[in-house]
């Protein structure tokens, strides 16, 4: 098989596994954002905007829109993780998107209508680490051999 799909044994490559794991975490976070108790102040969960007072794990500001974006991001990631090239693109460009979102969160007034997602300081720092982590995985796993000696990307 080509290096854009699976290894010769049919098993997923390391980059596909990493992308699928990241995607699964996004799906989990999206689901957890709808669970009272795990999301504190759940009664204040708004559709969108800085007025949503719900906090995932008591720390990260969320809204219905924010949770749906996490779910969508995860589903797209699982679909792209079906190939090595798709997994690489998901990690690389997804990481870039998170770095852009981090910068966006730093430059807007978090109490303004520009904060439609919504974001808070904890979200901003998480977006920085997610962006760096996803890009690092994209580069570290691109073209690396997996444990069976086949190319992973």
CSV table of C-alpha atoms in Angstrom, one decimal:
chain,number,residue,atom,x,y,z
A,1,UNK,CA,0.0,0.0,0.0
A,2,UNK,CA,1.0,3.6,-0.3
A,3,UNK,CA,2.2,5.6,2.6
A,4,UNK,CA,-0.9,7.7,2.4
A,5,UNK,CA,-3.1,5.0,3.8
A,6,UNK,CA,-2.3,2.2,6.2
A,7,UNK,CA,0.8,0.1,6.8
A,8,UNK,CA,1.3,-3.0,4.8
A,9,UNK,CA,-0.2,-5.1,7.5
A,10,UNK,CA,-3.4,-3.1,7.3
A,11,UNK,CA,-2.9,-1.6,10.8
A,12,UNK,CA,-3.3,2.1,11.3
A,13,UNK,CA,-0.1,4.2,11.2
A,14,UNK,CA,1.2,6.1,14.2
A,15,UNK,CA,0.0,9.4,12.8
A,16,UNK,CA,-3.5,8.0,12.1
A,17,UNK,CA,-3.6,6.7,15.7
A,18,UNK,CA,-2.5,10.1,17.1
A,19,UNK,CA,-5.1,12.0,15.0
A,20,UNK,CA,-7.8,9.5,16.0
A,21,UNK,CA,-6.9,10.0,19.7
A,22,UNK,CA,-6.9,13.8,19.4
A,23,UNK,CA,-10.3,13.6,17.6
A,24,UNK,CA,-11.7,11.3,20.2
A,25,UNK,CA,-10.7,13.7,23.0
A,26,UNK,CA,-12.5,16.5,21.1
A,27,UNK,CA,-15.7,14.4,20.9
A,28,UNK,CA,-15.4,13.5,24.6
A,29,UNK,CA,-15.0,17.2,25.5
A,30,UNK,CA,-18.0,18.1,23.3
A,31,UNK,CA,-20.1,15.5,25.1
A,32,UNK,CA,-18.8,16.5,28.6
A,33,UNK,CA,-19.8,20.1,27.9
A,34,UNK,CA,-23.5,19.0,27.9
A,35,UNK,CA,-23.3,17.1,31.2
A,36,UNK,CA,-24.3,19.0,34.4
A,37,UNK,CA,-21.9,18.6,37.2
A,38,UNK,CA,-18.9,18.1,34.9
A,39,UNK,CA,-20.0,21.5,33.4
A,40,UNK,CA,-20.5,23.8,36.4
A,41,UNK,CA,-23.2,26.5,36.3
A,42,UNK,CA,-24.9,24.3,33.7
A,43,UNK,CA,-28.1,26.4,34.0
A,44,UNK,CA,-26.2,29.3,32.6
A,45,UNK,CA,-25.2,27.4,29.4
A,46,UNK,CA,-26.1,29.7,26.5
A,47,UNK,CA,-26.2,29.0,22.8
A,48,UNK,CA,-23.3,31.3,22.1
A,49,UNK,CA,-21.6,34.5,23.3
A,50,UNK,CA,-19.7,35.6,26.3
A,51,UNK,CA,-22.8,35.6,28.4
A,52,UNK,CA,-22.7,31.8,28.7
A,53,UNK,CA,-21.6,31.2,32.3
A,54,UNK,CA,-21.2,27.5,32.1
A,55,UNK,CA,-17.7,26.2,32.8
A,56,UNK,CA,-16.4,22.8,31.7
A,57,UNK,CA,-14.6,21.2,34.6
A,58,UNK,CA,-15.2,24.6,36.4
A,59,UNK,CA,-12.5,26.2,34.3
A,60,UNK,CA,-13.2,26.4,30.6
A,61,UNK,CA,-16.1,28.7,29.4
A,62,UNK,CA,-18.4,26.8,27.1
A,63,UNK,CA,-21.6,27.3,25.2
A,64,UNK,CA,-23.8,25.1,23.1
A,65,UNK,CA,-22.0,26.3,20.0
A,66,UNK,CA,-18.6,25.7,21.6
A,67,UNK,CA,-19.6,22.1,22.5
A,68,UNK,CA,-21.0,21.5,19.0
A,69,UNK,CA,-17.7,22.8,17.5
A,70,UNK,CA,-15.8,20.4,19.6
A,71,UNK,CA,-18.0,17.5,18.5
A,72,UNK,CA,-17.7,18.5,14.8
A,73,UNK,CA,-13.9,19.0,15.1
A,74,UNK,CA,-13.7,15.4,16.5
A,75,UNK,CA,-15.9,13.9,13.8
A,76,UNK,CA,-13.9,15.5,11.1
A,77,UNK,CA,-10.7,14.3,12.8
A,78,UNK,CA,-11.9,10.7,12.9
A,79,UNK,CA,-12.8,10.9,9.2
A,80,UNK,CA,-9.5,12.4,8.2
A,81,UNK,CA,-7.6,9.8,10.4
A,82,UNK,CA,-8.7,7.1,7.9
A,83,UNK,CA,-5.6,8.0,5.9
A,84,UNK,CA,-2.1,9.0,6.9
A,85,UNK,CA,-2.2,12.1,4.7
A,86,UNK,CA,-5.6,13.1,6.2
A,87,UNK,CA,-4.3,12.5,9.7
A,88,UNK,CA,-1.3,14.7,9.0
A,89,UNK,CA,-3.5,17.5,7.5
A,90,UNK,CA,-5.9,17.3,10.5
A,91,UNK,CA,-3.0,17.6,13.0
A,92,UNK,CA,-1.1,20.3,11.1
A,93,UNK,CA,-4.0,22.5,10.0
A,94,UNK,CA,-6.1,21.9,13.0
A,95,UNK,CA,-3.1,23.0,15.1
A,96,UNK,CA,-2.7,26.1,13.0
A,97,UNK,CA,-6.4,26.9,13.5
A,98,UNK,CA,-6.0,26.5,17.3
A,99,UNK,CA,-3.0,28.9,17.2
A,100,UNK,CA,-5.1,31.4,15.3
A,101,UNK,CA,-7.9,31.0,17.8
A,102,UNK,CA,-5.4,31.6,20.6
A,103,UNK,CA,-4.3,34.8,19.0
A,104,UNK,CA,-7.9,35.8,18.5
A,105,UNK,CA,-8.7,35.2,22.1
A,106,UNK,CA,-5.8,37.4,23.2
A,107,UNK,CA,-6.7,40.4,21.0
A,108,UNK,CA,-10.4,40.6,21.5
A,109,UNK,CA,-12.2,42.0,24.5
A,110,UNK,CA,-13.5,38.8,26.2
A,111,UNK,CA,-16.6,40.7,27.5
A,112,UNK,CA,-17.6,41.9,24.0
A,113,UNK,CA,-19.8,40.5,21.2
A,114,UNK,CA,-16.5,39.5,19.4
A,115,UNK,CA,-16.3,36.7,22.0
A,116,UNK,CA,-19.1,34.7,20.3
A,117,UNK,CA,-17.6,31.2,21.0
A,118,UNK,CA,-17.1,32.0,24.1
A,119,UNK,CA,-13.5,32.0,25.3
A,120,UNK,CA,-11.9,32.8,28.6
A,121,UNK,CA,-8.2,33.0,29.7
A,122,UNK,CA,-8.1,29.2,30.4
A,123,UNK,CA,-9.5,28.5,26.9
A,124,UNK,CA,-6.9,30.8,25.4
A,125,UNK,CA,-4.0,29.0,27.1
A,126,UNK,CA,-5.4,25.6,26.2
A,127,UNK,CA,-5.7,26.7,22.6
A,128,UNK,CA,-2.0,27.6,22.6
A,129,UNK,CA,-1.0,24.2,24.0
A,130,UNK,CA,-3.4,22.4,21.6
A,131,UNK,CA,-2.0,24.2,18.6
A,132,UNK,CA,1.6,23.5,19.5
A,133,UNK,CA,0.8,19.9,20.4
A,134,UNK,CA,-1.1,19.1,17.3
A,135,UNK,CA,1.5,20.7,15.0
A,136,UNK,CA,4.3,18.9,16.9
A,137,UNK,CA,2.5,15.6,16.4
A,138,UNK,CA,2.1,16.3,12.7
A,139,UNK,CA,5.8,16.9,12.3
A,140,UNK,CA,7.1,14.3,14.7
A,141,UNK,CA,5.0,11.5,13.2
A,142,UNK,CA,5.2,12.4,9.5
A,143,UNK,CA,7.2,9.8,7.7
A,144,UNK,CA,8.3,8.0,10.8
A,145,UNK,CA,8.5,4.3,10.9
A,146,UNK,CA,6.1,2.5,13.2
A,147,UNK,CA,7.1,-0.5,15.4
A,148,UNK,CA,6.6,-2.9,12.5
A,149,UNK,CA,9.2,-1.1,10.3
A,150,UNK,CA,6.6,0.3,7.9
A,151,UNK,CA,6.3,4.0,7.1
A,152,UNK,CA,3.7,5.8,9.2
A,153,UNK,CA,3.0,8.6,6.9
